[in-house]
PDB file of C-alpha atoms in Angstrom:
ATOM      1  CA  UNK A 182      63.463   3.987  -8.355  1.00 76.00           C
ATOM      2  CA  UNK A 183      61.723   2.636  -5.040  1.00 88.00           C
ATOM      3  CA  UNK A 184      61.798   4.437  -2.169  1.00 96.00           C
ATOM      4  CA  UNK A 185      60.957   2.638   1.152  1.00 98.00           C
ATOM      5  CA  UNK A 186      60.342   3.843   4.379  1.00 98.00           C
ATOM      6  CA  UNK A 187      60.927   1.668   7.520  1.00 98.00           C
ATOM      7  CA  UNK A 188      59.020   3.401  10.663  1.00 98.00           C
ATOM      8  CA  UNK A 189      61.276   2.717  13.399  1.00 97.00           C
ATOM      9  CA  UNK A 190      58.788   2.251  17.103  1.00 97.00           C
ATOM     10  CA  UNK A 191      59.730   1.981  20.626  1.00 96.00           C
ATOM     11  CA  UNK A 192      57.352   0.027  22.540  1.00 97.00           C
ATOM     12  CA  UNK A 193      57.804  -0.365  26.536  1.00 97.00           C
ATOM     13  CA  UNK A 194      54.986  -3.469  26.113  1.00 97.00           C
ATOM     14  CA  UNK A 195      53.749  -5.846  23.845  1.00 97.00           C
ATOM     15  CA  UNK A 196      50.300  -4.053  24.095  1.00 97.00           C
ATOM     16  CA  UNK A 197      51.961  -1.007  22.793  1.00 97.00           C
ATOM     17  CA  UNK A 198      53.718  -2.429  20.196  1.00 98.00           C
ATOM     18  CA  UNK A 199      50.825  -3.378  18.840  1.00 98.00           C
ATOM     19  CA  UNK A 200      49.320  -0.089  18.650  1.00 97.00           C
ATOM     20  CA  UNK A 201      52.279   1.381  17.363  1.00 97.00           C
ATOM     21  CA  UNK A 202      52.580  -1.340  14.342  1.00 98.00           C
ATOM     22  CA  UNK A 203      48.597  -0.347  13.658  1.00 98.00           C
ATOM     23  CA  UNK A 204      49.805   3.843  13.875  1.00 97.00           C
ATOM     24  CA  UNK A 205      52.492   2.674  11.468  1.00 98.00           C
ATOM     25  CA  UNK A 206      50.410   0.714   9.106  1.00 98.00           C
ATOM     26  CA  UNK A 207      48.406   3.957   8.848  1.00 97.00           C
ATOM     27  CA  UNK A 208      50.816   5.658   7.755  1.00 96.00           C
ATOM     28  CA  UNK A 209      51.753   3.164   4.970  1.00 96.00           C
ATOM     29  CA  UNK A 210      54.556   2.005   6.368  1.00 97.00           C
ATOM     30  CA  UNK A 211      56.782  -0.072   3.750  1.00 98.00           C
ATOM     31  CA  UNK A 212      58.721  -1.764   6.830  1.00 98.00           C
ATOM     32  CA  UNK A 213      58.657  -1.612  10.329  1.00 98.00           C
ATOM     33  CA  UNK A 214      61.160  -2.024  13.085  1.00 98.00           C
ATOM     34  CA  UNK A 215      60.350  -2.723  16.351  1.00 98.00           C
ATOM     35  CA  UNK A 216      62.991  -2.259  19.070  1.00 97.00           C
ATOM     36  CA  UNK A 217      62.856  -4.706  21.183  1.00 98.00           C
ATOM     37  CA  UNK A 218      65.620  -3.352  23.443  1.00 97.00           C
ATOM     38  CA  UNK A 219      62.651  -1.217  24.484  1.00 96.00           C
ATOM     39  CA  UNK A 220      60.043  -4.025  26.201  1.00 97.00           C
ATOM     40  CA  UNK A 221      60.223  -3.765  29.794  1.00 94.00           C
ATOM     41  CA  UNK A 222      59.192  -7.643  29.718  1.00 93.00           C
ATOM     42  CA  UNK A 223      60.277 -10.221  26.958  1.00 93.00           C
ATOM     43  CA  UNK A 224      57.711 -12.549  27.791  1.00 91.00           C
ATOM     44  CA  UNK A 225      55.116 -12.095  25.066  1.00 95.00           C
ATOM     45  CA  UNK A 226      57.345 -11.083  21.675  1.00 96.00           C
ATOM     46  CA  UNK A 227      55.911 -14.311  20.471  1.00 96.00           C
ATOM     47  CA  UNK A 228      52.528 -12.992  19.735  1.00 97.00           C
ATOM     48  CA  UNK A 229      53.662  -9.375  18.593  1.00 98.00           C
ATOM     49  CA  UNK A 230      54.338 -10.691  14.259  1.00 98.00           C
ATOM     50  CA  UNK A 231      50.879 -12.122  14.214  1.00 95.00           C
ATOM     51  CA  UNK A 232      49.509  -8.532  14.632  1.00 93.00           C
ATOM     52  CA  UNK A 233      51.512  -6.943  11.773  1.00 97.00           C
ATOM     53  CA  UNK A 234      50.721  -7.128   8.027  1.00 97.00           C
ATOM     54  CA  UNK A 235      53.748  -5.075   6.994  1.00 98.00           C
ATOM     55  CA  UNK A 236      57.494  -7.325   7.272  1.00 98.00           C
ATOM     56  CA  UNK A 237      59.018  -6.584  10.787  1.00 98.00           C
ATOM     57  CA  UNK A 238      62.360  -6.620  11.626  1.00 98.00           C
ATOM     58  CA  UNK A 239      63.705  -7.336  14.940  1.00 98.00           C
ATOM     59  CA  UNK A 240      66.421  -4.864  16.541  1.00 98.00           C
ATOM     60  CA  UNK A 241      67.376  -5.985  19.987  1.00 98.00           C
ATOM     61  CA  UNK A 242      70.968  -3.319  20.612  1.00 96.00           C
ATOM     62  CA  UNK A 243      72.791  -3.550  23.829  1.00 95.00           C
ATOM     63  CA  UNK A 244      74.361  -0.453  26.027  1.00 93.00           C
ATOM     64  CA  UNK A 245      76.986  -0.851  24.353  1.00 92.00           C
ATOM     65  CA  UNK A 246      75.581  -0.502  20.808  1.00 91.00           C
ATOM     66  CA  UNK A 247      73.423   2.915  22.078  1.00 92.00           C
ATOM     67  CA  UNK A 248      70.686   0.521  22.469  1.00 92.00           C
ATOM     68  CA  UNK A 249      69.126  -0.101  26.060  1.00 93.00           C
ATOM     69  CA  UNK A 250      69.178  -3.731  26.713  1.00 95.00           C
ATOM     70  CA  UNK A 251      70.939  -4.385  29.821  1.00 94.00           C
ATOM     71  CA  UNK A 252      71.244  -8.300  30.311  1.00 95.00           C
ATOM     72  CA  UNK A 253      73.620 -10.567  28.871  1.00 96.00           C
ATOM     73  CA  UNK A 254      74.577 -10.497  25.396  1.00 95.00           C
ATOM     74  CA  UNK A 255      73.840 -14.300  25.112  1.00 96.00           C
ATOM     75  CA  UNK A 256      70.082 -13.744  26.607  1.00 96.00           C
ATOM     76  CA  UNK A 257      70.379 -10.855  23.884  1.00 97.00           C
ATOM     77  CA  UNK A 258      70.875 -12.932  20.953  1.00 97.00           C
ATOM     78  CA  UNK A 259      68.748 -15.478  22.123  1.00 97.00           C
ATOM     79  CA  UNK A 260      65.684 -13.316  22.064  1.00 97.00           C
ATOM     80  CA  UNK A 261      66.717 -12.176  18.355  1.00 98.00           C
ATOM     81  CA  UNK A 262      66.693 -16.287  17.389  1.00 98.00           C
ATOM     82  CA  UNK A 263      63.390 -16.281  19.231  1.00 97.00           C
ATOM     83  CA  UNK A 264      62.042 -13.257  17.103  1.00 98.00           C
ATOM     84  CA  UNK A 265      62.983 -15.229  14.188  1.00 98.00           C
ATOM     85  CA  UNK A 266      61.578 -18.244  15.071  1.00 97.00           C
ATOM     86  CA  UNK A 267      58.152 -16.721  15.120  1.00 97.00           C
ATOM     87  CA  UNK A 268      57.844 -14.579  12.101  1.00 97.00           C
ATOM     88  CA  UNK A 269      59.844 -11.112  12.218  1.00 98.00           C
ATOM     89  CA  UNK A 270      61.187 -11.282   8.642  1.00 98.00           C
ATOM     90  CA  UNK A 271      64.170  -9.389   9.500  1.00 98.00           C
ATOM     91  CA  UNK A 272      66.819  -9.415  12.553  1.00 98.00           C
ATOM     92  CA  UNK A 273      69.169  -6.644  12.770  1.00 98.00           C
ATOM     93  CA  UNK A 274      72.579  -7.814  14.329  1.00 98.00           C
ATOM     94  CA  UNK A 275      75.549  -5.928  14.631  1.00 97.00           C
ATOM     95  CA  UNK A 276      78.846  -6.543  12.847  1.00 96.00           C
ATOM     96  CA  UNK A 277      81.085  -6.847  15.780  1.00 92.00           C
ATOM     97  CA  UNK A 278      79.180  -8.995  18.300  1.00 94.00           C
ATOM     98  CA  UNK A 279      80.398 -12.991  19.854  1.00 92.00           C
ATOM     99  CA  UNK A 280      79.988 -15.370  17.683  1.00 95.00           C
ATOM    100  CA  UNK A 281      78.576 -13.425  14.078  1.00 97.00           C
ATOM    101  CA  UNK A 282      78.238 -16.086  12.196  1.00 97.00           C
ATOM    102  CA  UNK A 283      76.409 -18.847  14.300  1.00 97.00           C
ATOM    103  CA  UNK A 284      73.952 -16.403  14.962  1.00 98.00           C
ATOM    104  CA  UNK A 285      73.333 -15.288  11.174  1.00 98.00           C
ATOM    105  CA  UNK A 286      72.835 -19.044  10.508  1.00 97.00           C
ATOM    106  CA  UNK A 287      70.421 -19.620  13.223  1.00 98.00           C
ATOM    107  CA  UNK A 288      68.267 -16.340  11.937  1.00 98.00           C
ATOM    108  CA  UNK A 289      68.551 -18.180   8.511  1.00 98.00           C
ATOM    109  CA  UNK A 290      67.436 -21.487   9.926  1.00 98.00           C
ATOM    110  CA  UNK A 291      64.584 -19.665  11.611  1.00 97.00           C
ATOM    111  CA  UNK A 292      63.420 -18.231   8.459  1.00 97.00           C
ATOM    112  CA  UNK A 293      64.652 -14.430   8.948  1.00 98.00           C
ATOM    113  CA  UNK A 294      66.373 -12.591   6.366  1.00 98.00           C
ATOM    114  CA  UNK A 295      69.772 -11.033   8.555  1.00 98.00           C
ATOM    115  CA  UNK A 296      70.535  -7.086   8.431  1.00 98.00           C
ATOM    116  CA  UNK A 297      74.292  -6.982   9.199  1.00 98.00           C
ATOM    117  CA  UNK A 298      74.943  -3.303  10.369  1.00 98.00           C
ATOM    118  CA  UNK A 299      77.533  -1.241  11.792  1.00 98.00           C
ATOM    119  CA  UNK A 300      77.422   2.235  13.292  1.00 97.00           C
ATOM    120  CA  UNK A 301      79.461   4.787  14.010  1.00 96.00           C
ATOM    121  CA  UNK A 302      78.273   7.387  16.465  1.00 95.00           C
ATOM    122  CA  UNK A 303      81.525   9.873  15.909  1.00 97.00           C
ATOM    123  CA  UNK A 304      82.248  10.164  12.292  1.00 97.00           C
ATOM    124  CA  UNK A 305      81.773   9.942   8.764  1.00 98.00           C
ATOM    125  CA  UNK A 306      85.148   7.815   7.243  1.00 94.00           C
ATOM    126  CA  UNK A 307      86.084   7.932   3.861  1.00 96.00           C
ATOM    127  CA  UNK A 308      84.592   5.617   0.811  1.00 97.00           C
ATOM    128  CA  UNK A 309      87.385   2.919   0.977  1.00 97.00           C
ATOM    129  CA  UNK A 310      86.859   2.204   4.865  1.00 97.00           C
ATOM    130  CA  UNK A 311      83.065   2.025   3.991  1.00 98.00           C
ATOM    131  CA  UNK A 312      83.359  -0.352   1.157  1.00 98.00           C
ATOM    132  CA  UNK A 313      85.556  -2.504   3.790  1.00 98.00           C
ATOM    133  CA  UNK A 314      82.999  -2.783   6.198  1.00 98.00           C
ATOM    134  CA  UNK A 315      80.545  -3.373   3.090  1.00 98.00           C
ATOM    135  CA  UNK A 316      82.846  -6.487   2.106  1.00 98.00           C
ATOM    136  CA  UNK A 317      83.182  -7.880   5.815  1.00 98.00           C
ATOM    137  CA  UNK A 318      78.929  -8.315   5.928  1.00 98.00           C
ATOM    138  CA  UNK A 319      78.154  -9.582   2.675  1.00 98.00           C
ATOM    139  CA  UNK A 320      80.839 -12.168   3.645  1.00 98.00           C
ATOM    140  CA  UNK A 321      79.295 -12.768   6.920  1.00 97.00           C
ATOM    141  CA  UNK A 322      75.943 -13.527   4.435  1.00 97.00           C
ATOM    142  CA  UNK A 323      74.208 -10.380   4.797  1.00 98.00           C
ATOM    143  CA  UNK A 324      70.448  -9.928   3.794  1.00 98.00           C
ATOM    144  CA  UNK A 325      70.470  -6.413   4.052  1.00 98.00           C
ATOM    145  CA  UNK A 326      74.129  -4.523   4.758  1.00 98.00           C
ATOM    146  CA  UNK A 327      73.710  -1.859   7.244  1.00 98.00           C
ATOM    147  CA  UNK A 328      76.186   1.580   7.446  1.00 98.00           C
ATOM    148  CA  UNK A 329      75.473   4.060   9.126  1.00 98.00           C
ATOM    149  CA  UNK A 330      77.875   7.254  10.162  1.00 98.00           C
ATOM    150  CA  UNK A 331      77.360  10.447  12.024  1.00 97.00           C
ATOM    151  CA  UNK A 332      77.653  13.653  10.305  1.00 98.00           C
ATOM    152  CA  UNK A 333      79.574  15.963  11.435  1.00 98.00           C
ATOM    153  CA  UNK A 334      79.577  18.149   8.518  1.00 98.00           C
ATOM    154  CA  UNK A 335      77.044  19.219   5.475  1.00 97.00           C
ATOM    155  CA  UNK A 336      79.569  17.178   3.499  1.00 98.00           C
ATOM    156  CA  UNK A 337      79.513  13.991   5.262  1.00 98.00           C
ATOM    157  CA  UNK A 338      76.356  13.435   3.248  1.00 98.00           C
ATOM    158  CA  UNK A 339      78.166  13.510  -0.448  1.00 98.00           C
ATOM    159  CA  UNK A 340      80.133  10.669   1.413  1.00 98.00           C
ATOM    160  CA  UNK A 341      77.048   8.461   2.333  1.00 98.00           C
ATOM    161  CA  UNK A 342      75.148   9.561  -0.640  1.00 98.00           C
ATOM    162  CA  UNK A 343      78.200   8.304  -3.086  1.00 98.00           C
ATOM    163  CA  UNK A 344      78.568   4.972  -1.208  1.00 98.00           C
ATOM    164  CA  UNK A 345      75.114   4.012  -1.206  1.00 98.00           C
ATOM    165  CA  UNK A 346      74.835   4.256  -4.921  1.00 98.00           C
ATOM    166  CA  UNK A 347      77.637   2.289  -6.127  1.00 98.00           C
ATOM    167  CA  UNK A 348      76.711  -0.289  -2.694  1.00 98.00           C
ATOM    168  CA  UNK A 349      73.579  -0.787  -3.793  1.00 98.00           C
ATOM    169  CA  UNK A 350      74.180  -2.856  -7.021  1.00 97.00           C
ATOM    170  CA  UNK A 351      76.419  -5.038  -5.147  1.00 98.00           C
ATOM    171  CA  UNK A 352      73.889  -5.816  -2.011  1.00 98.00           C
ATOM    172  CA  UNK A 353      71.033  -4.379  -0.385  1.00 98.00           C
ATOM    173  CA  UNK A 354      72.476  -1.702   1.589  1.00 98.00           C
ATOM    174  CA  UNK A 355      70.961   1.336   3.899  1.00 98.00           C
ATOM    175  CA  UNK A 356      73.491   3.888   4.353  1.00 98.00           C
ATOM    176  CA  UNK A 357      72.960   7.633   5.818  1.00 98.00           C
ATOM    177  CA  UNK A 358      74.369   9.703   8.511  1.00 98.00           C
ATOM    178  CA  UNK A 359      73.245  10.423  11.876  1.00 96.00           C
ATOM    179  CA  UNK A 360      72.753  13.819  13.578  1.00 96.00           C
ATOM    180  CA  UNK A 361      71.019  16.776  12.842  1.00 96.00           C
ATOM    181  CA  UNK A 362      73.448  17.363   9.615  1.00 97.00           C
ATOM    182  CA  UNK A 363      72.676  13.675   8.141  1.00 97.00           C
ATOM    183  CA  UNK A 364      69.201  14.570   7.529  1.00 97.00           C
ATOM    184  CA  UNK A 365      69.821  15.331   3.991  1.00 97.00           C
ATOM    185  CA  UNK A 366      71.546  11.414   3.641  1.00 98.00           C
ATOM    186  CA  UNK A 367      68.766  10.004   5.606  1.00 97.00           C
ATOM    187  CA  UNK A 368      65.939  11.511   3.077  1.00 97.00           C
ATOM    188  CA  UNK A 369      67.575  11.100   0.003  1.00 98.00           C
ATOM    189  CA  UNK A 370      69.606   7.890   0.525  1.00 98.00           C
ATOM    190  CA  UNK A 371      66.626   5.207  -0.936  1.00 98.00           C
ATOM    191  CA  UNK A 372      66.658   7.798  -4.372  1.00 97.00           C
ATOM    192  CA  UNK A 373      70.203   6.812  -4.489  1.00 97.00           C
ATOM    193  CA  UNK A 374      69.470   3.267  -4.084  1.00 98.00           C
ATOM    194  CA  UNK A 375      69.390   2.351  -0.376  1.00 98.00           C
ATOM    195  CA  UNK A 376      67.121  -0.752   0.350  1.00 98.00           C
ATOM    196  CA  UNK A 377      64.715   1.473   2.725  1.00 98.00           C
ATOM    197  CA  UNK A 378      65.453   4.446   4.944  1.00 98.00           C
ATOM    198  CA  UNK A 379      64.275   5.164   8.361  1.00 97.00           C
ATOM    199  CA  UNK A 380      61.470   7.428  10.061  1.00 97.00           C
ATOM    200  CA  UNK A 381      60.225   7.845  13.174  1.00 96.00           C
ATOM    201  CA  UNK A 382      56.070   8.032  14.352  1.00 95.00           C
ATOM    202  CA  UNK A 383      56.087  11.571  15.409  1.00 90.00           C
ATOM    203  CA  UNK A 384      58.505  13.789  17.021  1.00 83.00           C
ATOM    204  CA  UNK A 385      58.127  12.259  20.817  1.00 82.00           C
ATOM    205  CA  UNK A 386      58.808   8.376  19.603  1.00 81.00           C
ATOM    206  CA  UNK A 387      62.329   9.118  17.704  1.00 82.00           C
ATOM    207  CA  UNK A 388      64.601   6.205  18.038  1.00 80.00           C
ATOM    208  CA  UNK A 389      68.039   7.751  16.839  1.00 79.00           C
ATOM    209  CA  UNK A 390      69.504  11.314  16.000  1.00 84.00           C
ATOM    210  CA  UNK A 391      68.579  13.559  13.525  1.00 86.00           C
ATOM    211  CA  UNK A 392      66.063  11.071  12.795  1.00 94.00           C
ATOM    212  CA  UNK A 393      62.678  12.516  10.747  1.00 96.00           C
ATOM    213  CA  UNK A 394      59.116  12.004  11.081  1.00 96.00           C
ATOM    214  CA  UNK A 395      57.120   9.592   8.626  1.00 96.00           C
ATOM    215  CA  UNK A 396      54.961  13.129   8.349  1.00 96.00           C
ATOM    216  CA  UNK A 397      58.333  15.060   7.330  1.00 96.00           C
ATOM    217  CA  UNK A 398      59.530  12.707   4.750  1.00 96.00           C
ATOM    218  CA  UNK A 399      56.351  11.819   2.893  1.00 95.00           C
ATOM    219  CA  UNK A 400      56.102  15.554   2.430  1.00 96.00           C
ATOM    220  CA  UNK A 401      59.526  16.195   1.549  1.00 96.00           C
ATOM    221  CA  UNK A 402      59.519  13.614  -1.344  1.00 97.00           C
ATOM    222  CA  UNK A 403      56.336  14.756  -2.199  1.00 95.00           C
ATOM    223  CA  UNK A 404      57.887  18.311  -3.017  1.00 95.00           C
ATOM    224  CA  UNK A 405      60.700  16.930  -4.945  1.00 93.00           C
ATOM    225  CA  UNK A 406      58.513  14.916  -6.569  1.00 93.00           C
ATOM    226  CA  UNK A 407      59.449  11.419  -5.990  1.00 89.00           C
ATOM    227  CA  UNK A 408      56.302  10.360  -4.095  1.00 68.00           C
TER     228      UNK A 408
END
């Protein structure tokens, strides 16, 4: 069993992006994801791989995906091929955007490794609908097959947790639930054989719900004894 942890850091500028990639590499990051939907200016991304010795991946999400980039979806995924093209090792698209598929084969092209995911900020649906979605992004050529729910009860976790573990030997999935009652799924998932899990810097940089700090889960794991 492998348990990775992918620090997840919102930088408003290149120059604190790479400060928060060093923080992150401190803490022994295993991945990191840098959310580009963040940068107040695009101008630099470019230089921002060439500071990072840990893989990157590249999450650009639009209004509409909870995320706060605000342009055009086709500047969007242009600055996701342009991540690629200079070194992020992963892009993070999401399953139902224009034109899927011509994107994930530019990433390739560009030498990134694609994370197909899909969210749901409502709900946690049932094991059949989450294989379905599991099916639709290893077709689309998923890298890495992203699910992730929101909890909306103690149980909703069972539901990730099961899915995740038979997932897993099919693709490289990460699968947990959102919200303050996912934090169970979102610590235990990789023990159940999610690629990596997520964690934020410290309590004031969290990039999603219910998400934990790098400080909570290290000491978590260490308790169960899994670290």
């Amino acid at each position: 069993m492998t348990i990775q942890v992918c620090i997840s850091v919102p930088p408003k500028t290149v120059e604190e992006a790479f400060c928060l990639i060093e923080e992150a590499e401190a803490q022994h990051a295993d991945l990191i994801e840098v959310r580009l939907d963040s940068l107040k200016n695009y101008a630099r991304i470019a230089e921002i791989p060439s500071r990072s010795k840990t893989p990157l991946i590249a999450t650009n999400k639009s209004l509409e995906h909870h995320g706060r980039f605000s342009r055009s979806e086709d500047e969007r995924q242009k600055i996701l091929v342009q991540a690629a093209r200079n070194g992020f090792e992963y892009v993070d698209v999401d399953l139902f955007i224009p034109n899927i598929r011509e994107l994930i084969d530019d990433l390739r092209e560009a030498g990134a490794k694609p994370i197909v995911s899909f969210h749901d900020f409502d709900m946690t649906f049932e094991l059949s609908r989450l294989s379905l979605v599991l099916e639709e992004e290893i077709a689309l050529g998923a890298e890495v097959c992203k699910i992730v729910t929101t909890a909306r009860s103690v149980e909703d976790n069972l539901t990730t947790l099961n899915f995740v573990s038979e997932a897993s030997k099919k693709a490289k999935t990460v699968c947990f639930a959102m919200g303050e009652l996912g934090k169970p799924s979102r610590l235990l998932s990789p023990v159940f054989g999610a690629f990596f899990t997520f964690a934020s810097l410290d309590e004031k940089r969290k990039t999603a719900k219910g998400q934990l700090t790098i400080q909570e889960m290290r000491q978590a794991y260490e308790l169960l004894g899994l670290r």
